């Protein structure tokens, strides 16, 4: 991609392999998922997963040649271009000739994809940053939950699930019903009383509440709201202190464990007790907190972490 403009058929095949890797495969098709490929290809700061849209990324990579010509870099091929094609004319104003090479025509066509200002802005300290140019074309608002979800303290698989929960992308039964998928029951597979939704499964279900009570008792205070919407608002505040990192770590581990237990109920027909799940979460968090010791934190926070690891 950094050398040639790839055929669209190849780009689509690469993207197909990425989708199969991300969501899993059923035959030659990716499994059912709610997140669009456009959403997945957004940077994490804009609410996506940081994948790249193949065609746009291909063009952004090739724009480095346009930047080198515009900046008149001291390169042999740039000097050759100036003598053969430009002949004293600015690249952005030059007219393609019929006998121009295929590659030169492709470079000239890139002028319709980006403005001169955008290309030059992607050059930082004498180096071209294709990601900066790629992001400049995104017409999307920044999300505030980026630091809360993608913090290094949280386990990678927990981050991915937490991203889905925040955006209501999990395949809960209320979401499956939207696709007219026939289900025997729409009730929560854990408590079997209420319609399964993100709000119910993680916050209203009696089993989840018992897990939360064990976790709150271990923490020594109530770390987050017991309401789904209020919890999403809390994540969008965008706090990045050490206490927020710890609470987000705990929350991500709790949500992951609840979702895994829900799947056990559906596929294996049994559920772990709330105390057993809470113990698993606490053990995982205790080990994960060791990576925080290397950070520069206050004695008060160090004492709080030691208490958690000793309890």
PDB file of C-alpha atoms in Angstrom:
ATOM      1  CA  UNK A   1       0.000   0.000   0.000  1.00  0.00           C
ATOM      2  CA  UNK A   2       2.912   2.375   0.558  1.00  0.00           C
ATOM      3  CA  UNK A   3       4.134   1.788  -3.011  1.00  0.00           C
ATOM      4  CA  UNK A   4       1.102   1.096  -5.250  1.00  0.00           C
ATOM      5  CA  UNK A   5      -2.595   1.868  -5.377  1.00  0.00           C
ATOM      6  CA  UNK A   6      -4.025  -1.596  -4.871  1.00  0.00           C
ATOM      7  CA  UNK A   7      -7.015  -2.867  -6.878  1.00  0.00           C
ATOM      8  CA  UNK A   8     -10.283  -2.573  -4.961  1.00  0.00           C
ATOM      9  CA  UNK A   9     -10.809  -6.336  -5.159  1.00  0.00           C
ATOM     10  CA  UNK A  10      -7.588  -6.909  -3.191  1.00  0.00           C
ATOM     11  CA  UNK A  11      -8.446  -4.203  -0.646  1.00  0.00           C
ATOM     12  CA  UNK A  12     -11.877  -5.752  -0.057  1.00  0.00           C
ATOM     13  CA  UNK A  13     -10.354  -9.204   0.374  1.00  0.00           C
ATOM     14  CA  UNK A  14      -7.894  -7.884   2.978  1.00  0.00           C
ATOM     15  CA  UNK A  15     -10.742  -6.156   4.843  1.00  0.00           C
ATOM     16  CA  UNK A  16     -12.753  -9.378   4.714  1.00  0.00           C
ATOM     17  CA  UNK A  17      -9.889 -11.252   6.388  1.00  0.00           C
ATOM     18  CA  UNK A  18      -9.737  -8.552   9.065  1.00  0.00           C
ATOM     19  CA  UNK A  19     -13.468  -8.882   9.753  1.00  0.00           C
ATOM     20  CA  UNK A  20     -13.190 -12.669   9.997  1.00  0.00           C
ATOM     21  CA  UNK A  21     -10.302 -12.286  12.439  1.00  0.00           C
ATOM     22  CA  UNK A  22     -12.185  -9.753  14.578  1.00  0.00           C
ATOM     23  CA  UNK A  23     -15.644 -11.317  14.794  1.00  0.00           C
ATOM     24  CA  UNK A  24     -14.931 -14.952  14.042  1.00  0.00           C
ATOM     25  CA  UNK A  25     -16.171 -16.902  11.039  1.00  0.00           C
ATOM     26  CA  UNK A  26     -19.170 -19.034  10.195  1.00  0.00           C
ATOM     27  CA  UNK A  27     -18.153 -20.711   6.964  1.00  0.00           C
ATOM     28  CA  UNK A  28     -16.748 -17.977   4.744  1.00  0.00           C
ATOM     29  CA  UNK A  29     -18.777 -15.182   6.359  1.00  0.00           C
ATOM     30  CA  UNK A  30     -18.078 -13.287   9.571  1.00  0.00           C
ATOM     31  CA  UNK A  31     -20.420 -14.004  12.438  1.00  0.00           C
ATOM     32  CA  UNK A  32     -23.290 -11.698  13.341  1.00  0.00           C
ATOM     33  CA  UNK A  33     -22.129  -8.394  14.829  1.00  0.00           C
ATOM     34  CA  UNK A  34     -23.663  -4.970  15.404  1.00  0.00           C
ATOM     35  CA  UNK A  35     -20.660  -2.711  14.866  1.00  0.00           C
ATOM     36  CA  UNK A  36     -20.300  -1.449  11.298  1.00  0.00           C
ATOM     37  CA  UNK A  37     -16.952  -1.689   9.504  1.00  0.00           C
ATOM     38  CA  UNK A  38     -16.916   2.098   9.295  1.00  0.00           C
ATOM     39  CA  UNK A  39     -17.167   2.282  13.094  1.00  0.00           C
ATOM     40  CA  UNK A  40     -14.445  -0.322  13.561  1.00  0.00           C
ATOM     41  CA  UNK A  41     -12.099   1.613  11.252  1.00  0.00           C
ATOM     42  CA  UNK A  42     -12.367   4.812  13.270  1.00  0.00           C
ATOM     43  CA  UNK A  43      -9.416   5.659  15.546  1.00  0.00           C
ATOM     44  CA  UNK A  44      -9.975   4.853  19.214  1.00  0.00           C
ATOM     45  CA  UNK A  45     -10.230   8.552  20.017  1.00  0.00           C
ATOM     46  CA  UNK A  46     -13.266   8.723  17.699  1.00  0.00           C
ATOM     47  CA  UNK A  47     -15.014   5.658  19.119  1.00  0.00           C
ATOM     48  CA  UNK A  48     -13.565   2.935  16.881  1.00  0.00           C
ATOM     49  CA  UNK A  49     -11.043   0.117  17.250  1.00  0.00           C
ATOM     50  CA  UNK A  50      -8.247   1.669  15.232  1.00  0.00           C
ATOM     51  CA  UNK A  51      -8.524  -0.568  12.160  1.00  0.00           C
ATOM     52  CA  UNK A  52      -7.905   1.160   8.804  1.00  0.00           C
ATOM     53  CA  UNK A  53     -10.238   1.607   5.887  1.00  0.00           C
ATOM     54  CA  UNK A  54      -8.182  -0.026   3.141  1.00  0.00           C
ATOM     55  CA  UNK A  55      -8.794   2.392   0.279  1.00  0.00           C
ATOM     56  CA  UNK A  56      -8.362   5.542   2.395  1.00  0.00           C
ATOM     57  CA  UNK A  57      -5.249   4.214   4.122  1.00  0.00           C
ATOM     58  CA  UNK A  58      -3.720   3.251   0.773  1.00  0.00           C
ATOM     59  CA  UNK A  59      -4.143   6.806  -0.489  1.00  0.00           C
ATOM     60  CA  UNK A  60      -2.831   8.329   2.766  1.00  0.00           C
ATOM     61  CA  UNK A  61       0.333   6.211   2.514  1.00  0.00           C
ATOM     62  CA  UNK A  62       0.951   7.234  -1.097  1.00  0.00           C
ATOM     63  CA  UNK A  63       0.475  10.896  -0.199  1.00  0.00           C
ATOM     64  CA  UNK A  64       3.992  10.840   1.258  1.00  0.00           C
ATOM     65  CA  UNK A  65       5.298  11.103  -2.326  1.00  0.00           C
ATOM     66  CA  UNK A  66       3.110  14.134  -2.937  1.00  0.00           C
ATOM     67  CA  UNK A  67       4.410  15.648   0.302  1.00  0.00           C
ATOM     68  CA  UNK A  68       8.032  14.979  -0.716  1.00  0.00           C
ATOM     69  CA  UNK A  69       7.490  16.712  -4.067  1.00  0.00           C
ATOM     70  CA  UNK A  70       5.654  19.661  -2.481  1.00  0.00           C
ATOM     71  CA  UNK A  71       8.360  20.093   0.163  1.00  0.00           C
ATOM     72  CA  UNK A  72      11.112  19.721  -2.473  1.00  0.00           C
ATOM     73  CA  UNK A  73      12.889  17.029  -0.507  1.00  0.00           C
ATOM     74  CA  UNK A  74      16.554  16.466  -1.307  1.00  0.00           C
ATOM     75  CA  UNK A  75      15.947  13.110  -2.999  1.00  0.00           C
ATOM     76  CA  UNK A  76      17.151  11.882  -6.378  1.00  0.00           C
ATOM     77  CA  UNK A  77      13.689  10.844  -7.602  1.00  0.00           C
ATOM     78  CA  UNK A  78      12.207  14.232  -6.558  1.00  0.00           C
ATOM     79  CA  UNK A  79      14.884  16.034  -8.572  1.00  0.00           C
ATOM     80  CA  UNK A  80      14.121  13.759 -11.526  1.00  0.00           C
ATOM     81  CA  UNK A  81      10.383  14.592 -11.269  1.00  0.00           C
ATOM     82  CA  UNK A  82      11.170  18.324 -11.244  1.00  0.00           C
ATOM     83  CA  UNK A  83      13.245  18.035 -14.420  1.00  0.00           C
ATOM     84  CA  UNK A  84      11.041  15.622 -16.404  1.00  0.00           C
ATOM     85  CA  UNK A  85       7.488  16.563 -15.404  1.00  0.00           C
ATOM     86  CA  UNK A  86       7.287  19.800 -13.438  1.00  0.00           C
ATOM     87  CA  UNK A  87       9.827  21.934 -15.341  1.00  0.00           C
ATOM     88  CA  UNK A  88       9.482  24.872 -12.976  1.00  0.00           C
ATOM     89  CA  UNK A  89       5.706  24.447 -12.472  1.00  0.00           C
ATOM     90  CA  UNK A  90       4.187  23.850  -9.031  1.00  0.00           C
ATOM     91  CA  UNK A  91       3.028  20.262  -8.540  1.00  0.00           C
ATOM     92  CA  UNK A  92      -0.485  21.351  -7.536  1.00  0.00           C
ATOM     93  CA  UNK A  93      -0.889  23.354 -10.740  1.00  0.00           C
ATOM     94  CA  UNK A  94       0.867  21.159 -13.287  1.00  0.00           C
ATOM     95  CA  UNK A  95      -1.144  19.636 -16.150  1.00  0.00           C
ATOM     96  CA  UNK A  96      -0.813  15.935 -16.964  1.00  0.00           C
ATOM     97  CA  UNK A  97       0.300  15.117 -20.462  1.00  0.00           C
ATOM     98  CA  UNK A  98      -0.962  12.219 -22.521  1.00  0.00           C
ATOM     99  CA  UNK A  99       2.468  10.584 -22.643  1.00  0.00           C
ATOM    100  CA  UNK A 100       2.894  10.732 -18.816  1.00  0.00           C
ATOM    101  CA  UNK A 101       3.694   7.471 -17.088  1.00  0.00           C
ATOM    102  CA  UNK A 102       0.988   5.479 -15.313  1.00  0.00           C
ATOM    103  CA  UNK A 103       2.528   6.077 -11.902  1.00  0.00           C
ATOM    104  CA  UNK A 104       2.807   9.853 -12.419  1.00  0.00           C
ATOM    105  CA  UNK A 105      -0.835  10.038 -13.453  1.00  0.00           C
ATOM    106  CA  UNK A 106      -1.811   8.166 -10.254  1.00  0.00           C
ATOM    107  CA  UNK A 107       0.162  10.636  -8.151  1.00  0.00           C
ATOM    108  CA  UNK A 108      -1.490  13.569  -9.867  1.00  0.00           C
ATOM    109  CA  UNK A 109      -4.933  12.077  -9.248  1.00  0.00           C
ATOM    110  CA  UNK A 110      -4.193  12.174  -5.515  1.00  0.00           C
ATOM    111  CA  UNK A 111      -4.586  15.938  -5.665  1.00  0.00           C
ATOM    112  CA  UNK A 112      -8.351  15.413  -5.826  1.00  0.00           C
ATOM    113  CA  UNK A 113      -8.274  13.329  -2.628  1.00  0.00           C
ATOM    114  CA  UNK A 114      -6.476  15.783  -0.330  1.00  0.00           C
ATOM    115  CA  UNK A 115      -5.822  19.491  -0.304  1.00  0.00           C
ATOM    116  CA  UNK A 116      -2.330  20.947  -0.302  1.00  0.00           C
ATOM    117  CA  UNK A 117      -2.887  22.245   3.226  1.00  0.00           C
ATOM    118  CA  UNK A 118      -3.839  18.776   4.528  1.00  0.00           C
ATOM    119  CA  UNK A 119      -0.819  17.103   2.948  1.00  0.00           C
ATOM    120  CA  UNK A 120       1.649  19.696   4.248  1.00  0.00           C
ATOM    121  CA  UNK A 121       0.079  19.563   7.724  1.00  0.00           C
ATOM    122  CA  UNK A 122       0.839  15.823   7.863  1.00  0.00           C
ATOM    123  CA  UNK A 123       4.559  16.578   7.696  1.00  0.00           C
ATOM    124  CA  UNK A 124       6.021  16.947  11.204  1.00  0.00           C
ATOM    125  CA  UNK A 125       9.688  17.727  11.878  1.00  0.00           C
ATOM    126  CA  UNK A 126      10.710  16.709   8.381  1.00  0.00           C
ATOM    127  CA  UNK A 127       8.771  13.415   8.444  1.00  0.00           C
ATOM    128  CA  UNK A 128       5.463  12.563   6.844  1.00  0.00           C
ATOM    129  CA  UNK A 129       2.795  11.076   9.146  1.00  0.00           C
ATOM    130  CA  UNK A 130       0.189   9.216   7.053  1.00  0.00           C
ATOM    131  CA  UNK A 131      -1.963   8.620  10.155  1.00  0.00           C
ATOM    132  CA  UNK A 132      -2.304  12.378  10.646  1.00  0.00           C
ATOM    133  CA  UNK A 133      -3.493  12.804   7.070  1.00  0.00           C
ATOM    134  CA  UNK A 134      -5.828   9.797   7.396  1.00  0.00           C
ATOM    135  CA  UNK A 135      -7.389  11.194  10.574  1.00  0.00           C
ATOM    136  CA  UNK A 136      -7.860  14.637   9.029  1.00  0.00           C
ATOM    137  CA  UNK A 137     -10.504  13.174   6.696  1.00  0.00           C
ATOM    138  CA  UNK A 138     -12.614  11.773   9.542  1.00  0.00           C
ATOM    139  CA  UNK A 139     -15.836  13.679  10.089  1.00  0.00           C
ATOM    140  CA  UNK A 140     -16.575  12.391  13.569  1.00  0.00           C
ATOM    141  CA  UNK A 141     -16.656  13.752  17.092  1.00  0.00           C
ATOM    142  CA  UNK A 142     -14.076  12.711  19.656  1.00  0.00           C
ATOM    143  CA  UNK A 143     -15.326  10.380  22.400  1.00  0.00           C
ATOM    144  CA  UNK A 144     -14.612  11.031  26.052  1.00  0.00           C
ATOM    145  CA  UNK A 145     -14.463   7.383  27.130  1.00  0.00           C
ATOM    146  CA  UNK A 146     -11.205   6.673  25.268  1.00  0.00           C
ATOM    147  CA  UNK A 147      -8.949   6.925  28.332  1.00  0.00           C
ATOM    148  CA  UNK A 148     -11.364   4.946  30.495  1.00  0.00           C
ATOM    149  CA  UNK A 149     -11.602   1.989  28.113  1.00  0.00           C
ATOM    150  CA  UNK A 150      -8.203   1.835  26.434  1.00  0.00           C
ATOM    151  CA  UNK A 151      -6.037   2.390  29.506  1.00  0.00           C
ATOM    152  CA  UNK A 152      -3.038   0.062  29.755  1.00  0.00           C
ATOM    153  CA  UNK A 153      -4.122  -1.178  33.178  1.00  0.00           C
ATOM    154  CA  UNK A 154      -7.117  -3.036  31.711  1.00  0.00           C
ATOM    155  CA  UNK A 155      -6.580  -6.429  30.086  1.00  0.00           C
ATOM    156  CA  UNK A 156      -6.812  -6.266  26.255  1.00  0.00           C
ATOM    157  CA  UNK A 157      -9.715  -8.725  25.979  1.00  0.00           C
ATOM    158  CA  UNK A 158     -11.571  -6.761  28.667  1.00  0.00           C
ATOM    159  CA  UNK A 159     -11.057  -3.522  26.726  1.00  0.00           C
ATOM    160  CA  UNK A 160     -12.599  -5.011  23.598  1.00  0.00           C
ATOM    161  CA  UNK A 161     -15.664  -6.229  25.499  1.00  0.00           C
ATOM    162  CA  UNK A 162     -15.976  -2.945  27.397  1.00  0.00           C
ATOM    163  CA  UNK A 163     -15.970  -1.056  24.078  1.00  0.00           C
ATOM    164  CA  UNK A 164     -18.862  -3.215  22.888  1.00  0.00           C
ATOM    165  CA  UNK A 165     -20.812  -2.697  26.115  1.00  0.00           C
ATOM    166  CA  UNK A 166     -20.416   1.093  26.032  1.00  0.00           C
ATOM    167  CA  UNK A 167     -21.765   1.154  22.476  1.00  0.00           C
ATOM    168  CA  UNK A 168     -24.482  -1.492  23.164  1.00  0.00           C
ATOM    169  CA  UNK A 169     -22.942  -3.821  20.568  1.00  0.00           C
ATOM    170  CA  UNK A 170     -23.162  -7.099  22.485  1.00  0.00           C
ATOM    171  CA  UNK A 171     -25.539  -9.706  21.092  1.00  0.00           C
ATOM    172  CA  UNK A 172     -27.963  -9.629  23.990  1.00  0.00           C
ATOM    173  CA  UNK A 173     -31.398 -11.094  23.311  1.00  0.00           C
ATOM    174  CA  UNK A 174     -33.076  -7.712  22.837  1.00  0.00           C
ATOM    175  CA  UNK A 175     -30.520  -6.918  20.111  1.00  0.00           C
ATOM    176  CA  UNK A 176     -30.964 -10.337  18.472  1.00  0.00           C
ATOM    177  CA  UNK A 177     -34.728  -9.755  18.369  1.00  0.00           C
ATOM    178  CA  UNK A 178     -34.099  -6.677  16.215  1.00  0.00           C
ATOM    179  CA  UNK A 179     -32.780  -9.001  13.471  1.00  0.00           C
ATOM    180  CA  UNK A 180     -35.962 -11.129  13.632  1.00  0.00           C
ATOM    181  CA  UNK A 181     -33.956 -14.066  14.958  1.00  0.00           C
ATOM    182  CA  UNK A 182     -36.299 -16.609  16.471  1.00  0.00           C
ATOM    183  CA  UNK A 183     -35.398 -17.358  20.099  1.00  0.00           C
ATOM    184  CA  UNK A 184     -37.113 -19.719  22.499  1.00  0.00           C
ATOM    185  CA  UNK A 185     -37.070 -17.099  25.228  1.00  0.00           C
ATOM    186  CA  UNK A 186     -36.031 -13.455  25.436  1.00  0.00           C
ATOM    187  CA  UNK A 187     -35.531 -13.517  29.181  1.00  0.00           C
ATOM    188  CA  UNK A 188     -32.165 -13.264  30.893  1.00  0.00           C
ATOM    189  CA  UNK A 189     -30.533 -16.739  30.908  1.00  0.00           C
ATOM    190  CA  UNK A 190     -29.141 -16.134  34.409  1.00  0.00           C
ATOM    191  CA  UNK A 191     -32.177 -14.984  36.423  1.00  0.00           C
ATOM    192  CA  UNK A 192     -34.835 -16.025  33.826  1.00  0.00           C
ATOM    193  CA  UNK A 193     -37.205 -13.234  34.875  1.00  0.00           C
ATOM    194  CA  UNK A 194     -36.672 -10.127  32.738  1.00  0.00           C
ATOM    195  CA  UNK A 195     -35.851  -9.246  29.124  1.00  0.00           C
ATOM    196  CA  UNK A 196     -32.123  -9.526  28.561  1.00  0.00           C
ATOM    197  CA  UNK A 197     -30.535  -6.203  27.688  1.00  0.00           C
ATOM    198  CA  UNK A 198     -27.269  -4.431  28.478  1.00  0.00           C
ATOM    199  CA  UNK A 199     -28.909  -2.531  31.316  1.00  0.00           C
ATOM    200  CA  UNK A 200     -30.484  -5.622  32.857  1.00  0.00           C
ATOM    201  CA  UNK A 201     -27.597  -8.057  32.425  1.00  0.00           C
ATOM    202  CA  UNK A 202     -24.895  -5.897  33.971  1.00  0.00           C
ATOM    203  CA  UNK A 203     -26.835  -3.777  36.457  1.00  0.00           C
ATOM    204  CA  UNK A 204     -30.423  -4.920  37.142  1.00  0.00           C
ATOM    205  CA  UNK A 205     -30.019  -8.705  37.240  1.00  0.00           C
ATOM    206  CA  UNK A 206     -30.160 -10.017  40.824  1.00  0.00           C
ATOM    207  CA  UNK A 207     -27.111 -12.210  40.177  1.00  0.00           C
ATOM    208  CA  UNK A 208     -25.079  -9.253  38.876  1.00  0.00           C
ATOM    209  CA  UNK A 209     -26.132  -7.167  41.874  1.00  0.00           C
ATOM    210  CA  UNK A 210     -24.816  -9.827  44.232  1.00  0.00           C
ATOM    211  CA  UNK A 211     -21.503  -9.835  42.369  1.00  0.00           C
ATOM    212  CA  UNK A 212     -21.367  -6.039  42.628  1.00  0.00           C
ATOM    213  CA  UNK A 213     -22.062  -6.166  46.373  1.00  0.00           C
ATOM    214  CA  UNK A 214     -19.086  -8.501  46.911  1.00  0.00           C
ATOM    215  CA  UNK A 215     -16.841  -6.236  44.816  1.00  0.00           C
ATOM    216  CA  UNK A 216     -18.012  -3.060  46.574  1.00  0.00           C
ATOM    217  CA  UNK A 217     -17.352  -4.660  49.963  1.00  0.00           C
ATOM    218  CA  UNK A 218     -13.813  -5.537  48.847  1.00  0.00           C
ATOM    219  CA  UNK A 219     -13.170  -2.012  47.528  1.00  0.00           C
ATOM    220  CA  UNK A 220     -14.586  -0.410  50.656  1.00  0.00           C
ATOM    221  CA  UNK A 221     -16.894   1.955  48.777  1.00  0.00           C
ATOM    222  CA  UNK A 222     -19.336   2.056  45.882  1.00  0.00           C
ATOM    223  CA  UNK A 223     -17.169   2.713  42.850  1.00  0.00           C
ATOM    224  CA  UNK A 224     -19.768   3.326  40.145  1.00  0.00           C
ATOM    225  CA  UNK A 225     -23.456   3.777  39.580  1.00  0.00           C
ATOM    226  CA  UNK A 226     -25.767   0.774  39.460  1.00  0.00           C
ATOM    227  CA  UNK A 227     -27.497   2.212  36.386  1.00  0.00           C
ATOM    228  CA  UNK A 228     -26.274   1.549  32.841  1.00  0.00           C
ATOM    229  CA  UNK A 229     -26.844   5.081  31.513  1.00  0.00           C
ATOM    230  CA  UNK A 230     -25.238   6.737  34.554  1.00  0.00           C
ATOM    231  CA  UNK A 231     -22.277   4.396  34.231  1.00  0.00           C
ATOM    232  CA  UNK A 232     -21.766   5.360  30.557  1.00  0.00           C
ATOM    233  CA  UNK A 233     -21.919   9.038  31.567  1.00  0.00           C
ATOM    234  CA  UNK A 234     -19.240   8.374  34.192  1.00  0.00           C
ATOM    235  CA  UNK A 235     -16.934   6.833  31.585  1.00  0.00           C
ATOM    236  CA  UNK A 236     -17.482   9.848  29.340  1.00  0.00           C
ATOM    237  CA  UNK A 237     -16.173  12.194  32.010  1.00  0.00           C
ATOM    238  CA  UNK A 238     -12.739  11.082  30.845  1.00  0.00           C
ATOM    239  CA  UNK A 239     -10.881  11.021  34.183  1.00  0.00           C
ATOM    240  CA  UNK A 240      -7.367   9.588  33.982  1.00  0.00           C
ATOM    241  CA  UNK A 241      -6.086   9.529  37.586  1.00  0.00           C
ATOM    242  CA  UNK A 242      -4.691   6.421  39.260  1.00  0.00           C
ATOM    243  CA  UNK A 243      -7.912   5.800  41.198  1.00  0.00           C
ATOM    244  CA  UNK A 244      -9.951   6.018  38.009  1.00  0.00           C
ATOM    245  CA  UNK A 245      -7.572   3.560  36.329  1.00  0.00           C
ATOM    246  CA  UNK A 246      -8.049   1.078  39.169  1.00  0.00           C
ATOM    247  CA  UNK A 247     -11.823   1.450  39.169  1.00  0.00           C
ATOM    248  CA  UNK A 248     -11.973   1.010  35.407  1.00  0.00           C
ATOM    249  CA  UNK A 249      -9.810  -2.099  35.733  1.00  0.00           C
ATOM    250  CA  UNK A 250     -12.217  -3.559  38.303  1.00  0.00           C
ATOM    251  CA  UNK A 251     -15.289  -2.596  36.298  1.00  0.00           C
ATOM    252  CA  UNK A 252     -13.933  -4.114  33.067  1.00  0.00           C
ATOM    253  CA  UNK A 253     -13.096  -7.368  34.883  1.00  0.00           C
ATOM    254  CA  UNK A 254     -16.584  -7.533  36.451  1.00  0.00           C
ATOM    255  CA  UNK A 255     -18.360  -6.937  33.150  1.00  0.00           C
ATOM    256  CA  UNK A 256     -16.196  -9.497  31.346  1.00  0.00           C
ATOM    257  CA  UNK A 257     -16.912 -12.110  34.031  1.00  0.00           C
ATOM    258  CA  UNK A 258     -20.666 -11.431  33.968  1.00  0.00           C
ATOM    259  CA  UNK A 259     -20.737 -11.800  30.182  1.00  0.00           C
ATOM    260  CA  UNK A 260     -18.703 -15.010  30.281  1.00  0.00           C
ATOM    261  CA  UNK A 261     -21.008 -16.455  32.937  1.00  0.00           C
ATOM    262  CA  UNK A 262     -24.029 -15.473  30.820  1.00  0.00           C
ATOM    263  CA  UNK A 263     -22.585 -17.432  27.910  1.00  0.00           C
ATOM    264  CA  UNK A 264     -22.024 -20.451  30.149  1.00  0.00           C
ATOM    265  CA  UNK A 265     -25.718 -20.352  31.022  1.00  0.00           C
ATOM    266  CA  UNK A 266     -26.681 -20.373  27.339  1.00  0.00           C
ATOM    267  CA  UNK A 267     -24.182 -22.865  25.911  1.00  0.00           C
ATOM    268  CA  UNK A 268     -23.459 -25.151  28.873  1.00  0.00           C
ATOM    269  CA  UNK A 269     -26.565 -24.796  31.025  1.00  0.00           C
ATOM    270  CA  UNK A 270     -24.994 -23.782  34.326  1.00  0.00           C
ATOM    271  CA  UNK A 271     -24.049 -20.618  36.222  1.00  0.00           C
ATOM    272  CA  UNK A 272     -21.275 -19.901  38.711  1.00  0.00           C
ATOM    273  CA  UNK A 273     -22.248 -18.442  42.064  1.00  0.00           C
ATOM    274  CA  UNK A 274     -21.877 -14.703  42.632  1.00  0.00           C
ATOM    275  CA  UNK A 275     -19.218 -15.263  45.309  1.00  0.00           C
ATOM    276  CA  UNK A 276     -17.198 -17.507  42.974  1.00  0.00           C
ATOM    277  CA  UNK A 277     -17.262 -14.913  40.169  1.00  0.00           C
ATOM    278  CA  UNK A 278     -16.349 -12.138  42.608  1.00  0.00           C
ATOM    279  CA  UNK A 279     -13.368 -14.142  43.888  1.00  0.00           C
ATOM    280  CA  UNK A 280     -12.141 -14.678  40.304  1.00  0.00           C
ATOM    281  CA  UNK A 281     -12.414 -10.950  39.601  1.00  0.00           C
ATOM    282  CA  UNK A 282     -10.625  -9.996  42.832  1.00  0.00           C
ATOM    283  CA  UNK A 283      -7.779 -12.446  42.166  1.00  0.00           C
ATOM    284  CA  UNK A 284      -7.333 -11.157  38.618  1.00  0.00           C
ATOM    285  CA  UNK A 285      -7.349  -7.516  39.736  1.00  0.00           C
ATOM    286  CA  UNK A 286      -4.823  -8.185  42.517  1.00  0.00           C
ATOM    287  CA  UNK A 287      -2.326  -9.600  40.010  1.00  0.00           C
ATOM    288  CA  UNK A 288      -3.037  -6.833  37.528  1.00  0.00           C
ATOM    289  CA  UNK A 289      -2.381  -4.141  40.140  1.00  0.00           C
ATOM    290  CA  UNK A 290       1.303  -5.096  40.234  1.00  0.00           C
ATOM    291  CA  UNK A 291       1.846  -3.142  37.019  1.00  0.00           C
ATOM    292  CA  UNK A 292       0.718   0.009  38.851  1.00  0.00           C
ATOM    293  CA  UNK A 293       3.571  -0.241  41.379  1.00  0.00           C
ATOM    294  CA  UNK A 294       6.066   1.042  38.816  1.00  0.00           C
ATOM    295  CA  UNK A 295       4.148   4.274  38.323  1.00  0.00           C
ATOM    296  CA  UNK A 296       4.798   7.447  40.258  1.00  0.00           C
ATOM    297  CA  UNK A 297       1.835   7.545  42.631  1.00  0.00           C
ATOM    298  CA  UNK A 298       1.193   9.129  46.001  1.00  0.00           C
ATOM    299  CA  UNK A 299       1.797   7.206  49.270  1.00  0.00           C
ATOM    300  CA  UNK A 300      -1.958   7.330  49.906  1.00  0.00           C
ATOM    301  CA  UNK A 301      -2.698   5.514  46.651  1.00  0.00           C
ATOM    302  CA  UNK A 302       0.083   2.992  47.310  1.00  0.00           C
ATOM    303  CA  UNK A 303      -1.480   2.238  50.691  1.00  0.00           C
ATOM    304  CA  UNK A 304      -4.905   1.770  49.064  1.00  0.00           C
ATOM    305  CA  UNK A 305      -3.443  -0.692  46.530  1.00  0.00           C
ATOM    306  CA  UNK A 306      -1.680  -2.671  49.260  1.00  0.00           C
ATOM    307  CA  UNK A 307      -4.938  -2.943  51.196  1.00  0.00           C
ATOM    308  CA  UNK A 308      -6.719  -4.299  48.118  1.00  0.00           C
ATOM    309  CA  UNK A 309      -3.998  -6.860  47.516  1.00  0.00           C
ATOM    310  CA  UNK A 310      -4.000  -7.985  51.153  1.00  0.00           C
ATOM    311  CA  UNK A 311      -7.789  -8.295  51.523  1.00  0.00           C
TER     312      UNK A 311
END
